[in-house]
mmCIF file with all atom_site columns, C-alpha atoms in Angstrom:
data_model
loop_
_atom_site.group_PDB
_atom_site.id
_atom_site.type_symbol
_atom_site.label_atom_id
_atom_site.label_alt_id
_atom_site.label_comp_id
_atom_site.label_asym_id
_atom_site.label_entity_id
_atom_site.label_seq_id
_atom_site.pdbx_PDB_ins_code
_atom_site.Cartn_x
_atom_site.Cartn_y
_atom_site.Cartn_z
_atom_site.occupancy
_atom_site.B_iso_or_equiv
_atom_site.pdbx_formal_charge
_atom_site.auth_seq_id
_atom_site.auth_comp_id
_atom_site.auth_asym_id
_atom_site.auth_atom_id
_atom_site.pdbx_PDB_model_num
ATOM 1  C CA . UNK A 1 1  ? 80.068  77.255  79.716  1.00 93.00 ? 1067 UNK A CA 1
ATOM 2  C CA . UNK A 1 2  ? 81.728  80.193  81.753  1.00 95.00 ? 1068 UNK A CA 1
ATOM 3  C CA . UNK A 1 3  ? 84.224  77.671  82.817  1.00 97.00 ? 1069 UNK A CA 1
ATOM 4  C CA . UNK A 1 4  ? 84.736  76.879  79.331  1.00 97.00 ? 1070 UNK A CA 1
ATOM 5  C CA . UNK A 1 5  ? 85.476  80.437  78.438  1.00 97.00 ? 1071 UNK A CA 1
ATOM 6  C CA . UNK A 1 6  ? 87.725  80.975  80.922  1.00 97.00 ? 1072 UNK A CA 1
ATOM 7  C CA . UNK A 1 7  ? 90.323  77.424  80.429  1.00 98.00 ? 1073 UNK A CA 1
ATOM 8  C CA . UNK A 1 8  ? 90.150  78.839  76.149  1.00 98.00 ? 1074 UNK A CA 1
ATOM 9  C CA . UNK A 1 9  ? 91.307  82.820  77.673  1.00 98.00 ? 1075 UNK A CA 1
ATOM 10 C CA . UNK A 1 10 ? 93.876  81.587  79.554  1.00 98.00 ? 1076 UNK A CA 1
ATOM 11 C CA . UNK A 1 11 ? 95.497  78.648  76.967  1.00 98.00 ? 1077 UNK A CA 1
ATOM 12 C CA . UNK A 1 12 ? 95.248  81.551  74.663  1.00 98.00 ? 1078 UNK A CA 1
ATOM 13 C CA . UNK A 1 13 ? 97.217  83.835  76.557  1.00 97.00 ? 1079 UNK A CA 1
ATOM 14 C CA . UNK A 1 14 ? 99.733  81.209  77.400  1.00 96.00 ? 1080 UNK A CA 1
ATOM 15 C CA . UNK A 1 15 ? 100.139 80.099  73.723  1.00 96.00 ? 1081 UNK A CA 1
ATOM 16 C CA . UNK A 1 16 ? 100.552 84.462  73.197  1.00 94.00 ? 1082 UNK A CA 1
ATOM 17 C CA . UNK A 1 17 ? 103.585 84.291  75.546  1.00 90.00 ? 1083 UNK A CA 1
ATOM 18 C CA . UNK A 1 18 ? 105.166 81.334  74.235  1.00 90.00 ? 1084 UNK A CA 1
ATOM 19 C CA . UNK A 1 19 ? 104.993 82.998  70.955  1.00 89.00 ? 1085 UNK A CA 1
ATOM 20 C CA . UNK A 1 20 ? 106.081 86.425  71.664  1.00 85.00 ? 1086 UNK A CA 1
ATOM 21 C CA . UNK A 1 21 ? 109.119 84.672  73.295  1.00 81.00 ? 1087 UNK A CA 1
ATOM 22 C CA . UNK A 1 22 ? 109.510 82.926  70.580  1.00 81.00 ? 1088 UNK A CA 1
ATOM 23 C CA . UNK A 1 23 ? 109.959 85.509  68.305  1.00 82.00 ? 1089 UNK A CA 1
ATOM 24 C CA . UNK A 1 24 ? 111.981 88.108  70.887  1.00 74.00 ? 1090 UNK A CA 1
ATOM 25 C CA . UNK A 1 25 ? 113.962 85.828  72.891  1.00 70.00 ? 1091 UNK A CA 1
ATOM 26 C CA . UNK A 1 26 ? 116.364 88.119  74.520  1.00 70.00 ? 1092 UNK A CA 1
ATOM 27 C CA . UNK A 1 27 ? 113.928 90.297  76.105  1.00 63.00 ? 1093 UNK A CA 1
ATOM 28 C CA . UNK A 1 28 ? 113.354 89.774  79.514  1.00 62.00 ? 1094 UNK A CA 1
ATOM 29 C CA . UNK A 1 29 ? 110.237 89.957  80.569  1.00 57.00 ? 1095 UNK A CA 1
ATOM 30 C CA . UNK A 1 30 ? 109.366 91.444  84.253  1.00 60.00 ? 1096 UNK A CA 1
ATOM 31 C CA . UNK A 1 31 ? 113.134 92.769  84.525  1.00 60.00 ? 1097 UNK A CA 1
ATOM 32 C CA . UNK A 1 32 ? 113.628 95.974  84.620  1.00 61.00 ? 1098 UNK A CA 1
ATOM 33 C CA . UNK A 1 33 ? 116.834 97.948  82.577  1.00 59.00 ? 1099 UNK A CA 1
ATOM 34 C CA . UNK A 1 34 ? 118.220 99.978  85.790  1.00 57.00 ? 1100 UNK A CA 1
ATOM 35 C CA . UNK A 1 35 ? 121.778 100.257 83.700  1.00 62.00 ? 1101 UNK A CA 1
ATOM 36 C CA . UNK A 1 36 ? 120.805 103.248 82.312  1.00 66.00 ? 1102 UNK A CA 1
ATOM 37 C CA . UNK A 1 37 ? 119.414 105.105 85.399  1.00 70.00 ? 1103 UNK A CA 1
ATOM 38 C CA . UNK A 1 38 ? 121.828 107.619 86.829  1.00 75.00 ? 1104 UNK A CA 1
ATOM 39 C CA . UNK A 1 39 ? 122.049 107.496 90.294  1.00 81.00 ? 1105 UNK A CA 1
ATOM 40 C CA . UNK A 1 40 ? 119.567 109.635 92.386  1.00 86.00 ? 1106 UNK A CA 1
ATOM 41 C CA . UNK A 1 41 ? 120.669 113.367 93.358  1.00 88.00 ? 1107 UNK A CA 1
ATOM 42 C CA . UNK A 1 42 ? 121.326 114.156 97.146  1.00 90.00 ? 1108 UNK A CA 1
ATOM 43 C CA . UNK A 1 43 ? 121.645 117.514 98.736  1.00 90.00 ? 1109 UNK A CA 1
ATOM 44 C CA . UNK A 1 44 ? 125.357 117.682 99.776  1.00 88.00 ? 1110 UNK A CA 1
ATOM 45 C CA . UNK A 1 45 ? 123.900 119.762 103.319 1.00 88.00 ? 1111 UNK A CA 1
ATOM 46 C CA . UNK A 1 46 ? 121.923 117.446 104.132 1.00 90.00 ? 1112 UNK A CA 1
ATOM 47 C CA . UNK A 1 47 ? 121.681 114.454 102.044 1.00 88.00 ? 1113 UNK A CA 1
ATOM 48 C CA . UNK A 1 48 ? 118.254 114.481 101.182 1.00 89.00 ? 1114 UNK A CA 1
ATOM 49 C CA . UNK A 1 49 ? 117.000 113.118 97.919  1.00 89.00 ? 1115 UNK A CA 1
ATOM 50 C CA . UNK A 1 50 ? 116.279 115.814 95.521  1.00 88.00 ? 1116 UNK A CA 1
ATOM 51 C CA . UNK A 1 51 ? 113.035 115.551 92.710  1.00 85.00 ? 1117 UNK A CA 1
ATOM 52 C CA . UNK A 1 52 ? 112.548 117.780 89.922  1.00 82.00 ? 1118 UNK A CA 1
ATOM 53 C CA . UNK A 1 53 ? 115.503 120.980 89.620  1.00 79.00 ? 1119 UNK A CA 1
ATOM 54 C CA . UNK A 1 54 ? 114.368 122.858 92.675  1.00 79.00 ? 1120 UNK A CA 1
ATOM 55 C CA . UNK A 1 55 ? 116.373 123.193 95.758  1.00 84.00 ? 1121 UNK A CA 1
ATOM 56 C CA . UNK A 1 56 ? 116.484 121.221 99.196  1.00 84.00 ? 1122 UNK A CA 1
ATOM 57 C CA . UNK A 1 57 ? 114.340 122.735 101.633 1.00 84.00 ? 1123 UNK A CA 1
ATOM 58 C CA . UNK A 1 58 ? 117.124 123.088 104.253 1.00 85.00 ? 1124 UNK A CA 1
ATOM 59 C CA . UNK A 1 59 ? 118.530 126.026 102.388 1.00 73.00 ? 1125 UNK A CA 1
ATOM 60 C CA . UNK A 1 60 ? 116.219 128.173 102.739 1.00 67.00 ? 1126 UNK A CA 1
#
């Protein structure tokens, strides 16, 4: 019976992607957009990455 469940789950699911790529084919699934990322900040001292707005440590 549990073995039952688990084949009708996952034909389900399968039939779900089929039809979501049915109807949105140009999405890509599992791909990322990166286009639109800027490229990261680097401190020009000491080329560090920089997160957030603070400043690199090596100027203090």
């Amino acid at each position: 019976m549990l073995v039952k469940i688990v084949t009708l789950f996952l034909v389900f699911m399968v039939v779900m992607g089929a039809v979501q790529r049915w109807i949105n084919p140009k999405r890509k699934i599992g791909k990322r957009d990166q286009t639109r990322l800027g490229r990261p900040r680097k401190c020009p001292e000491c080329g560090r990455f920089l997160i957030g707005t603070g400043t690199c440590t090596c100027k203090n």
